[in-house]
Amino acid sequence: MSTDETHRSQQARLSDQVQELHDALLSLESQSELLQIPELREREWFGLLTEKLIPQLSSEAFLVVAVVGGTNIGKSVIFNHLAGSRSSATSPLASGTKHPMCLVPPGFTESFDLSAIFPGFELTEWADADQPLQEIDEDRLFWRTSETPAKTLLVLDTPDIDSDTKVNWARADKIRLCADVLIAVLTQQKYNDAAIKEFFRKAASEDKAVIVVFNQCLLPDDEVYWPVWLETFCEETGVDPELLYIAPSDRRAAEDNQLPFFERTWPFLNDTHTLDHTPRNLNTDLANLKFAEIRMRTLKGSLKTISEPGQGVAGYLGEIRTRSDEFESTARLLATHNLAEIKNWPPAPNAVMIAAIREWWASQREGWQASVHNFYNFIGSGISKTYEFAKTKLQGESLSPIEEYRNQEWEAILGAIENVYEKLEWFRDSGNRLLQPRLENLLSGTSRTDLIQKLQSAHAQCDLELELEDLVAEELKRFRDESPQFYSFFKKLDSVAAAARPATSIVLFVSGFGPVGDVAGNLVANSMLQSVVSVTGDVAGGTIAAAVGETAISSTASSGAGFLEAKFRRLHASFTASRATWLGRLLKENLLGELPEQLNQAATVSQVAEYSKVQDLTAQLRSFANSK
């Protein structure tokens, strides 16, 4: 395979990889928005990717040659020499080129898209030499066809790279990124200028091919000085010129487009080195450049810039990982320091819970068992109503257990809100740079009064009794489905209890509690049971337990009683969890918003597939860029 064919094959493969990297970077950026790091379009290496690598890897071999330099050093003179006519405005005064101009071979635009080669510019066909001098806010690139440059060359004149106008620097930088070859126009006054050296340092780091033209030389006197000037320039910038020319200070020849260019060798060999005084045609010399080699070299230089460890893409990935880790630490901080610890959340009213259990269990009974229990429940209900009537006469109207629970729960909620605000304010004032602005916004956007009013309204609308009944039914159904042996055990116990029901009821009635049923359930739930944990111990000295289906369990059946107590405790825990979840949901909707999800999402950006893909592609491109 010939060298050109090898380069074309490499270029095609690189084109696919670079485009894949570009797409993966954009996808990764969209997922990194929460990290608040600088955007890709603000990064110079990304401009190199979009404005140099992608456009030129996707096309056939041609070179973009840009004439660059400082103010009033004759850039336009060199450009006009390449154009073969006075295409660019020249003047002994600094004319101040504001926009780049491009000479395009005939028919070039029929095969290539100029906007893809020069992204970031608004392309305008060039009709007047003074057009690029206009003060226009948009970044424009003026172009026209020209027969003079070789058919594989695009030649540009550029804005001054040492201008007081920063927009000129930006436009010149865009051209540098697009260019394959830079014609550096230097003079005695400008070779050591800080802005010029900075521009060419970047060019050298990108491995651009640089042709140096030392202009406005006083010949033959400056033949002994320009080597010193150029050596300083090369040492300061890292530039290694491909070709070197000197041009005399001759205003008339410059205006007539007759300025001669003399080639010199570099490095300068010795003081007796033979000097060639035959003028050179820059177009001819450019046409003889090894296009494929120069292009592959500049492409590799661009790849090195974007793929070097700690810089370019790798630096961007490092920023993402660092910031993602910061978000992970912040999310962990929030998780470690609970927003609120509610020690006084009231237990669900046992009376209501037991009633719900009895109702569910009653729906499971069949045949004569159901008849017996229903009979005694009816008697118990009557006794209970008599008891409640007498109690009301003596003590007056009292809140129902569920309303009493509602009041207790609201007090717990108010305490929780206070705790949440105190903790959020502590986080805000702790100096965490990720949390502080977000919490400042949260705490200033929703007042405590507004939040309390919203929660109070939502709390008043909760049907707590229905919620408890639904939870009991769901838990007991799960218990029945997951543990059929215990369901059978309960049915067996229930049959024994139904058969022995009269004796049990009588004993209880004589003792003052009456039949097991509503009366026993209410007495146990309202006056004796204070803790879910102590169900068995608080019921008649442990001789009976009000539990699932009102079954009386003797103290000797400790394993069964313990199991039932555990199930009863689970019902309480499930209800409390349900209520706590309700509060958490409302706090999130009305106070925290998307903060928890945002923190968690940002904390995992460095773990997404696109991150690994960008990492792998960058490593592949770096390997190619460093290959010989």
XYZ file of C-alpha atoms in Angstrom:
628
model
C 0.000 0.000 0.000
C 1.396 3.427 -0.972
C 2.005 6.179 1.598
C -0.983 8.167 0.312
C -3.244 5.117 0.535
C -2.033 4.455 4.073
C -2.795 8.036 5.059
C -6.265 7.834 3.521
C -7.009 4.607 5.400
C -5.796 6.105 8.668
C -7.802 9.237 8.023
C -11.036 7.294 7.429
C -10.593 5.322 10.647
C -9.742 8.455 12.598
C -12.752 10.254 11.179
C -15.094 7.610 12.596
C -13.398 7.598 16.001
C -13.305 11.386 16.299
C -16.972 11.709 15.351
C -17.833 9.000 17.883
C -15.842 10.874 20.538
C -17.622 14.117 19.691
C -21.058 12.518 20.025
C -20.142 10.795 23.297
C -18.833 14.074 24.718
C -22.071 15.883 23.917
C -24.076 13.092 25.532
C -21.836 13.172 28.599
C -22.152 16.946 28.825
C -25.952 16.729 28.876
C -25.713 14.314 31.820
C -23.167 16.555 33.566
C -25.303 19.681 33.581
C -25.909 19.439 37.335
C -22.157 19.473 37.993
C -21.985 23.103 36.826
C -18.596 22.851 35.148
C -17.642 25.042 32.150
C -19.372 24.063 28.919
C -17.560 22.228 26.152
C -17.954 25.115 23.733
C -15.929 27.290 26.114
C -12.938 24.939 25.917
C -10.264 25.511 23.309
C -9.527 21.815 22.849
C -13.183 21.213 21.984
C -12.891 23.926 19.350
C -9.919 22.012 17.960
C -12.083 18.906 17.820
C -15.036 20.585 16.104
C -13.224 23.145 13.968
C -10.199 21.172 12.871
C -10.426 17.433 13.315
C -14.022 16.703 12.341
C -14.185 18.918 9.216
C -10.817 17.966 7.772
C -10.821 14.282 8.616
C -13.993 13.898 6.595
C -12.584 15.347 3.362
C -9.911 14.726 0.745
C -6.409 16.158 1.045
C -6.177 19.931 0.925
C -4.298 22.352 3.136
C -5.590 25.418 4.924
C -2.784 27.991 4.890
C -3.209 31.076 7.078
C -1.052 34.189 7.006
C -0.791 35.321 10.627
C 1.041 37.973 12.586
C 0.824 41.257 14.435
C -0.372 44.719 13.492
C 1.175 46.597 10.550
C 3.879 44.049 9.721
C 2.822 43.302 6.149
C 0.544 40.273 6.464
C -1.662 41.565 3.674
C 1.408 42.089 1.463
C 2.301 38.403 1.791
C -1.350 37.457 1.245
C -1.493 39.564 -1.936
C 1.681 37.891 -3.172
C -0.031 34.516 -2.771
C -3.187 35.843 -4.423
C -1.250 37.292 -7.344
C -3.142 40.592 -7.006
C -3.981 43.324 -4.522
C -6.742 41.334 -2.886
C -6.273 42.613 0.652
C -6.101 46.273 1.627
C -2.559 47.506 2.344
C -1.454 50.802 3.840
C 1.565 52.285 5.630
C -0.907 52.803 8.473
C -2.301 49.873 10.400
C -5.441 49.048 8.442
C -6.732 46.677 11.116
C -8.107 43.556 9.442
C -11.189 42.627 11.465
C -12.295 39.467 9.652
C -10.423 36.677 7.859
C -10.360 36.488 4.063
C -10.006 33.244 2.142
C -8.899 32.477 -1.416
C -10.642 29.362 -2.714
C -9.628 27.365 -5.832
C -12.197 27.334 -8.671
C -14.795 24.587 -8.227
C -13.778 23.931 -4.623
C -17.166 24.846 -3.169
C -18.848 22.343 -5.483
C -17.009 19.500 -3.741
C -16.523 20.851 -0.226
C -18.579 22.689 2.362
C -16.724 25.805 3.485
C -18.956 26.198 6.520
C -17.794 22.769 7.734
C -14.139 23.709 7.220
C -14.586 27.042 9.024
C -17.218 26.427 11.714
C -18.057 29.412 13.855
C -17.914 31.879 10.975
C -20.661 33.411 8.899
C -19.448 32.981 5.319
C -19.826 35.958 2.982
C -18.711 36.116 -0.625
C -15.980 38.693 -0.900
C -16.435 41.553 -3.371
C -14.354 44.435 -1.993
C -10.881 44.560 -0.415
C -12.183 46.843 2.336
C -14.956 44.477 3.478
C -12.770 42.664 6.064
C -12.022 46.030 7.696
C -15.645 46.582 8.695
C -16.669 46.755 12.353
C -19.234 43.933 12.464
C -20.182 42.034 15.605
C -20.640 38.716 13.813
C -17.606 36.543 13.104
C -17.520 36.692 9.322
C -15.211 35.023 6.858
C -15.042 36.645 3.412
C -14.140 34.360 0.534
C -13.751 34.380 -3.224
C -12.363 32.068 -5.876
C -8.850 32.621 -7.180
C -6.789 30.939 -9.884
C -3.446 31.720 -8.280
C -3.069 29.380 -5.284
C -2.679 25.698 -5.979
C -5.978 23.845 -6.375
C -5.388 22.053 -3.081
C -4.758 25.224 -1.042
C -7.092 27.488 0.879
C -5.146 30.660 1.704
C -6.279 33.134 4.359
C -5.417 36.597 5.604
C -6.283 36.953 9.285
C -7.013 39.580 11.961
C -4.032 40.870 13.920
C -3.101 38.537 16.749
C -1.730 41.379 18.912
C -4.675 43.736 18.458
C -6.138 45.736 21.338
C -9.493 44.291 20.282
C -9.901 40.915 21.961
C -12.469 39.771 19.413
C -9.636 39.792 16.860
C -7.701 37.332 19.031
C -10.699 35.038 19.165
C -11.131 35.141 15.387
C -7.435 34.507 14.814
C -7.568 31.587 17.263
C -10.456 30.063 15.325
C -8.398 30.243 12.150
C -5.382 28.730 13.927
C -7.518 25.768 14.940
C -8.669 25.261 11.350
C -5.280 25.732 9.711
C -2.764 23.103 8.630
C 0.017 25.563 7.792
C 0.687 28.940 9.406
C 2.767 31.544 7.591
C 4.206 33.491 10.513
C 4.981 37.048 9.473
C 7.590 38.490 11.857
C 9.559 41.721 12.031
C 12.320 43.081 14.224
C 9.668 44.953 16.226
C 7.188 42.082 16.573
C 9.117 38.799 16.859
C 9.316 39.061 20.662
C 5.837 40.446 21.343
C 4.061 38.607 24.197
C 0.724 38.158 22.378
C 2.455 36.840 19.261
C 4.585 34.383 21.226
C 1.511 33.114 23.084
C -0.314 32.507 19.791
C 2.572 30.488 18.368
C 3.113 28.535 21.580
C -0.392 27.182 21.071
C 0.396 26.466 17.420
C 3.559 24.567 18.392
C 1.672 22.531 21.004
C -0.740 21.523 18.223
C 2.233 20.585 15.991
C 1.208 23.017 13.267
C 3.475 23.334 10.260
C 4.921 26.870 10.399
C 6.576 28.810 7.588
C 8.376 31.934 8.819
C 8.629 35.124 6.771
C 10.880 37.759 8.369
C 9.526 40.917 6.763
C 10.705 44.515 6.592
C 14.363 43.539 6.877
C 17.101 46.074 6.074
C 19.179 44.073 3.668
C 21.975 43.194 3.635
C 22.570 44.624 7.158
C 19.963 42.451 8.897
C 21.415 39.212 7.535
C 23.456 38.994 10.729
C 20.551 39.913 13.022
C 17.554 37.929 11.847
C 19.093 34.576 12.930
C 19.316 35.948 16.494
C 15.722 37.184 16.357
C 14.449 33.910 14.961
C 16.395 31.825 17.477
C 14.787 33.808 20.299
C 11.348 33.363 18.746
C 11.788 29.601 18.308
C 13.132 29.106 21.829
C 10.261 31.123 23.317
C 7.500 29.383 21.336
C 8.736 25.897 20.480
C 8.194 26.528 16.754
C 10.438 24.632 14.312
C 9.975 26.293 10.878
C 9.333 24.127 7.827
C 10.558 26.902 5.546
C 12.142 30.299 6.145
C 12.096 33.461 4.027
C 13.256 37.009 4.494
C 11.772 40.012 2.698
C 13.208 43.530 2.418
C 11.621 46.708 3.708
C 10.419 48.088 0.345
C 7.118 49.975 0.496
C 6.854 50.628 -3.229
C 7.488 46.971 -4.130
C 4.956 45.914 -1.508
C 2.266 48.229 -2.900
C 2.979 47.018 -6.446
C 2.840 43.388 -5.311
C 6.472 42.932 -6.390
C 8.073 42.279 -3.027
C 10.819 39.622 -3.334
C 11.123 36.697 -0.885
C 14.505 35.066 -0.292
C 14.734 31.569 1.129
C 17.085 30.932 4.007
C 18.041 27.683 5.727
C 17.331 27.022 9.353
C 19.042 26.395 11.665
C 21.548 28.982 10.411
C 24.718 26.988 9.754
C 27.540 29.529 10.077
C 28.473 33.082 9.270
C 29.934 32.098 5.885
C 26.792 30.256 4.778
C 25.986 31.015 1.148
C 23.036 33.385 0.868
C 20.590 32.810 -1.985
C 19.511 36.126 -3.500
C 17.098 34.562 -6.000
C 13.489 35.551 -5.216
C 11.169 32.643 -4.514
C 7.555 32.178 -5.537
C 5.688 31.283 -2.345
C 2.832 29.679 -4.289
C 5.225 27.319 -6.031
C 6.932 26.393 -2.779
C 3.570 25.806 -1.068
C 2.397 23.628 -3.944
C 5.491 21.462 -3.498
C 4.798 20.786 0.161
C 4.131 17.159 1.056
C 0.414 17.575 1.624
C -0.448 14.180 3.076
C 2.456 14.166 5.523
C 1.801 17.724 6.705
C -1.884 17.081 7.066
C -1.402 13.882 9.034
C 1.179 15.640 11.184
C -1.153 18.525 12.025
C -4.010 16.113 12.673
C -1.807 14.114 15.036
C -0.790 17.346 16.717
C -4.431 18.217 17.265
C -5.097 14.718 18.609
C -2.225 15.075 21.073
C -3.645 18.354 22.308
C -7.098 16.964 23.017
C -5.922 13.604 24.392
C -2.897 14.379 26.560
C -3.267 13.148 30.173
C -4.379 15.950 32.468
C -5.337 18.159 29.529
C -8.060 18.299 26.901
C -10.572 15.480 27.200
C -8.688 13.866 30.082
C -8.797 17.133 32.011
C -12.517 17.412 31.323
C -13.098 13.875 32.596
C -11.024 14.717 35.655
C -13.235 17.717 36.369
C -16.331 15.545 36.064
C -14.941 12.900 38.419
C -13.818 15.477 40.984
C -17.122 17.333 40.971
C -19.100 14.083 40.901
C -17.167 12.897 43.969
C -17.981 16.181 45.696
C -21.665 15.629 45.017
C -21.373 12.061 46.301
C -19.832 13.339 49.541
C -22.581 15.930 49.844
C -25.307 13.340 49.255
C -23.668 11.080 51.844
C -23.546 13.996 54.283
C -27.275 14.508 53.928
C -27.934 10.809 54.365
C -25.709 10.530 57.446
C -27.237 13.529 59.196
C -30.940 12.794 59.167
C -33.165 15.736 58.443
C -35.393 14.961 61.424
C -35.429 12.371 64.177
C -39.023 12.037 65.419
C -38.843 10.352 68.794
C -42.421 11.088 69.778
C -44.330 9.801 66.761
C -47.490 8.431 68.290
C -48.409 4.768 67.906
C -51.511 3.941 65.934
C -54.592 3.686 68.177
C -54.816 0.080 69.282
C -58.604 0.234 69.432
C -58.831 1.088 65.747
C -56.140 -1.381 64.770
C -57.726 -4.238 66.710
C -61.103 -3.396 65.217
C -59.565 -3.562 61.751
C -57.923 -6.895 62.581
C -61.210 -8.278 63.889
C -63.057 -7.109 60.818
C -60.557 -8.718 58.471
C -60.462 -11.938 60.500
C -64.242 -12.035 60.637
C -64.316 -11.979 56.858
C -62.180 -15.143 56.864
C -64.493 -17.197 59.147
C -66.808 -19.773 57.745
C -69.885 -21.690 58.917
C -70.735 -22.129 62.605
C -67.496 -20.387 63.726
C -68.694 -17.168 62.138
C -72.140 -17.545 63.766
C -70.718 -18.067 67.260
C -68.302 -15.149 67.012
C -70.863 -12.834 65.505
C -73.272 -13.655 68.361
C -70.743 -12.832 71.039
C -69.514 -9.789 69.167
C -73.088 -8.560 69.081
C -73.362 -8.987 72.874
C -69.937 -7.364 73.334
C -70.950 -4.455 71.134
C -74.052 -3.852 73.248
C -72.070 -3.940 76.499
C -69.462 -1.639 74.932
C -72.084 0.909 73.959
C -73.524 0.852 77.484
C -70.013 1.373 78.842
C -69.329 4.276 76.462
C -72.686 5.919 77.346
C -71.915 5.743 81.072
C -68.411 7.069 80.480
C -69.739 10.026 78.480
C -72.222 10.886 81.247
C -69.447 10.962 83.823
C -66.601 12.563 81.794
C -68.343 14.362 78.957
C -67.730 14.014 75.220
C -64.260 12.760 74.330
C -62.376 12.524 71.077
C -62.477 9.272 69.211
C -59.206 7.319 69.253
C -58.490 8.190 65.618
C -59.040 11.939 66.156
C -56.901 11.841 69.263
C -54.219 10.155 67.178
C -54.619 12.814 64.466
C -53.880 15.565 67.018
C -50.891 13.694 68.391
C -49.555 13.090 64.904
C -49.910 16.762 63.961
C -47.856 17.760 67.001
C -45.205 15.304 65.864
C -45.326 16.787 62.348
C -44.821 20.325 63.682
C -41.801 19.124 65.604
C -40.510 17.413 62.496
C -40.866 20.602 60.408
C -38.901 22.561 62.996
C -36.178 19.920 63.005
C -36.026 19.894 59.199
C -35.584 23.674 58.980
C -32.953 23.679 61.704
C -30.991 20.969 59.924
C -31.284 22.642 56.492
C -30.096 25.935 57.967
C -27.183 24.108 59.560
C -26.266 22.590 56.188
C -26.578 26.000 54.549
C -24.282 27.648 57.084
C -21.752 24.804 57.164
C -19.839 26.174 54.169
C -20.562 23.345 51.724
C -20.202 25.111 48.378
C -22.552 22.722 46.616
C -25.337 22.824 49.196
C -25.145 26.465 50.221
C -26.597 28.124 47.082
C -29.193 25.404 46.618
C -30.387 25.550 50.219
C -30.356 29.334 50.199
C -32.800 29.171 47.325
C -34.957 26.533 49.039
C -35.109 28.282 52.386
C -35.898 31.669 50.893
C -38.499 30.325 48.486
C -40.830 28.592 50.924
C -41.549 30.073 54.362
C -42.301 27.857 57.313
C -45.750 29.378 57.589
C -46.583 28.506 53.981
C -45.272 24.973 54.428
C -47.195 24.438 57.672
C -50.417 25.649 56.081
C -49.991 23.276 53.141
C -49.206 20.312 55.380
C -52.041 21.125 57.771
C -54.534 21.201 54.918
C -53.227 17.895 53.545
C -53.207 16.329 57.015
C -56.826 17.276 57.680
C -57.866 15.508 54.487
C -56.198 12.208 55.433
C -58.660 9.391 56.149
C -56.491 7.801 58.817
C -58.989 5.119 59.767
C -59.397 3.956 56.182
C -55.638 4.016 55.686
C -55.177 1.849 58.763
C -57.880 -0.579 57.672
C -56.337 -0.911 54.213
C -52.896 -1.472 55.672
C -54.163 -4.151 58.083
C -55.994 -5.958 55.293
C -52.918 -5.853 53.043
C -50.520 -7.033 55.764
C -52.774 -9.865 56.949
C -53.448 -10.990 53.406
C -49.696 -11.115 52.813
C -49.301 -13.038 56.058
C -51.962 -15.505 54.965
C -50.454 -15.951 51.479
C -46.832 -16.170 52.586
C -47.405 -18.333 55.671
C -50.271 -20.758 54.982
C -49.240 -22.974 57.913
C -49.759 -20.142 60.339
C -53.036 -19.222 58.698
C -54.146 -22.838 59.309
C -52.834 -22.572 62.851
C -54.932 -19.454 63.441
C -58.011 -21.156 62.002
C -57.477 -24.079 64.353
C -57.046 -21.763 67.324
C -60.094 -19.844 66.238
C -62.142 -23.094 66.206
C -60.999 -23.946 69.738
C -61.732 -20.407 70.872
C -65.197 -20.558 69.329
C -65.919 -23.846 71.087
C -64.664 -22.573 74.440
C -66.117 -19.134 73.949
C -68.851 -19.243 76.583
C -66.474 -20.228 79.388
C -63.945 -17.569 78.400
C -66.603 -14.931 78.149
C -68.057 -15.765 81.479
C -64.736 -15.638 83.260
C -64.046 -12.310 81.805
C -67.498 -11.019 82.499
C -67.309 -12.061 86.154
C -63.953 -10.419 86.502
C -65.462 -7.199 85.226
C -64.169 -7.226 81.662
C -67.105 -8.963 80.063
C -66.982 -11.174 76.988
C -63.941 -11.010 74.754
C -64.914 -8.753 71.913
C -65.427 -5.015 71.606
C -65.402 -4.495 75.385
C -62.138 -6.325 76.031
C -60.631 -4.839 72.916
C -61.587 -1.282 73.854
C -60.477 -1.638 77.482
C -57.137 -3.076 76.489
C -56.543 -0.598 73.695
C -57.725 2.547 75.454
C -56.506 2.144 79.009
C -54.033 -0.656 79.487
C -51.965 -0.977 76.295
C -49.524 1.922 75.921
C -46.836 0.251 73.885
C -46.920 -2.059 70.927
C -43.963 -3.924 72.358
C -45.749 -4.841 75.614
C -48.970 -6.245 74.257
C -48.839 -9.533 76.156
C -47.497 -8.222 79.423
C -50.119 -5.490 79.749
C -53.146 -7.711 79.240
C -54.516 -9.215 82.485
C -51.097 -10.107 83.800
C -50.195 -12.008 80.639
C -53.042 -14.511 80.901
C -54.732 -13.369 77.710
C -53.729 -11.358 74.621
C -56.084 -9.334 72.487
C -54.739 -10.172 69.062
C -55.712 -11.458 65.665
C -59.340 -12.577 65.612
C -59.803 -11.974 69.375
C -58.298 -15.419 70.033
C -57.518 -15.931 73.732
C -54.017 -17.360 74.031
C -52.915 -18.793 77.346
C -49.516 -17.907 78.759
C -48.377 -21.471 78.128
C -48.675 -20.956 74.380
C -45.690 -18.619 74.450
C -44.447 -19.328 70.949
C -47.852 -18.628 69.409
C -48.327 -15.517 71.522
C -44.883 -14.231 70.600
C -45.560 -14.794 66.950
C -48.867 -12.942 67.125
C -47.265 -10.116 69.064
C -44.587 -9.787 66.388
C -47.255 -9.583 63.691
C -49.125 -6.965 65.699
C -45.915 -4.994 66.140
C -45.292 -5.186 62.422
C -48.712 -3.663 61.762
C -47.843 -0.740 64.005
C -44.452 -0.320 62.371
C -45.979 -0.480 58.890
C -48.558 2.165 59.726
C -45.954 4.463 61.242
C -43.760 3.939 58.176
C -46.709 4.759 55.940
C -47.405 7.985 57.815
C -43.733 8.940 57.860
C -43.578 8.303 54.111
C -46.574 10.584 53.633
C -44.823 13.370 55.542
C -41.578 12.816 53.662
C -43.351 12.999 50.322
C -45.022 16.306 51.190
C -41.784 17.786 52.518
C -40.078 16.806 49.286
C -42.835 18.246 47.101
C -43.191 21.500 49.025
C -39.691 22.129 50.359
C -36.854 19.963 49.069
C -38.100 19.678 45.495
C -35.650 17.821 43.237
C -32.632 18.391 45.486
C -32.208 14.747 46.618
C -32.498 13.369 43.063
C -30.165 16.033 41.710
C -27.494 15.254 44.275
C -27.703 11.526 43.614
C -27.744 11.976 39.846
C -24.755 14.312 39.917
C -22.905 11.918 42.209
C -23.046 9.133 39.603
C -22.078 11.026 36.423
C -18.571 9.555 36.436
C -20.141 6.081 36.440
C -22.319 6.452 33.330
C -21.531 4.532 30.138
C -20.662 7.690 28.179
C -17.899 8.537 30.651
C -16.185 5.187 30.060
C -16.743 5.479 26.317
C -15.093 8.908 26.155
C -12.231 7.578 28.270
C -11.652 4.582 25.970
C -11.865 6.581 22.730
C -9.468 9.199 24.075
C -6.947 6.504 24.975
C -7.174 5.048 21.447
C -6.678 8.459 19.831
C -3.772 9.277 22.151
C -2.097 6.018 21.176
C -2.405 6.888 17.488
C -1.242 10.482 18.010
C 1.942 9.262 19.706
C 2.669 6.620 17.068
C 5.464 7.147 14.565
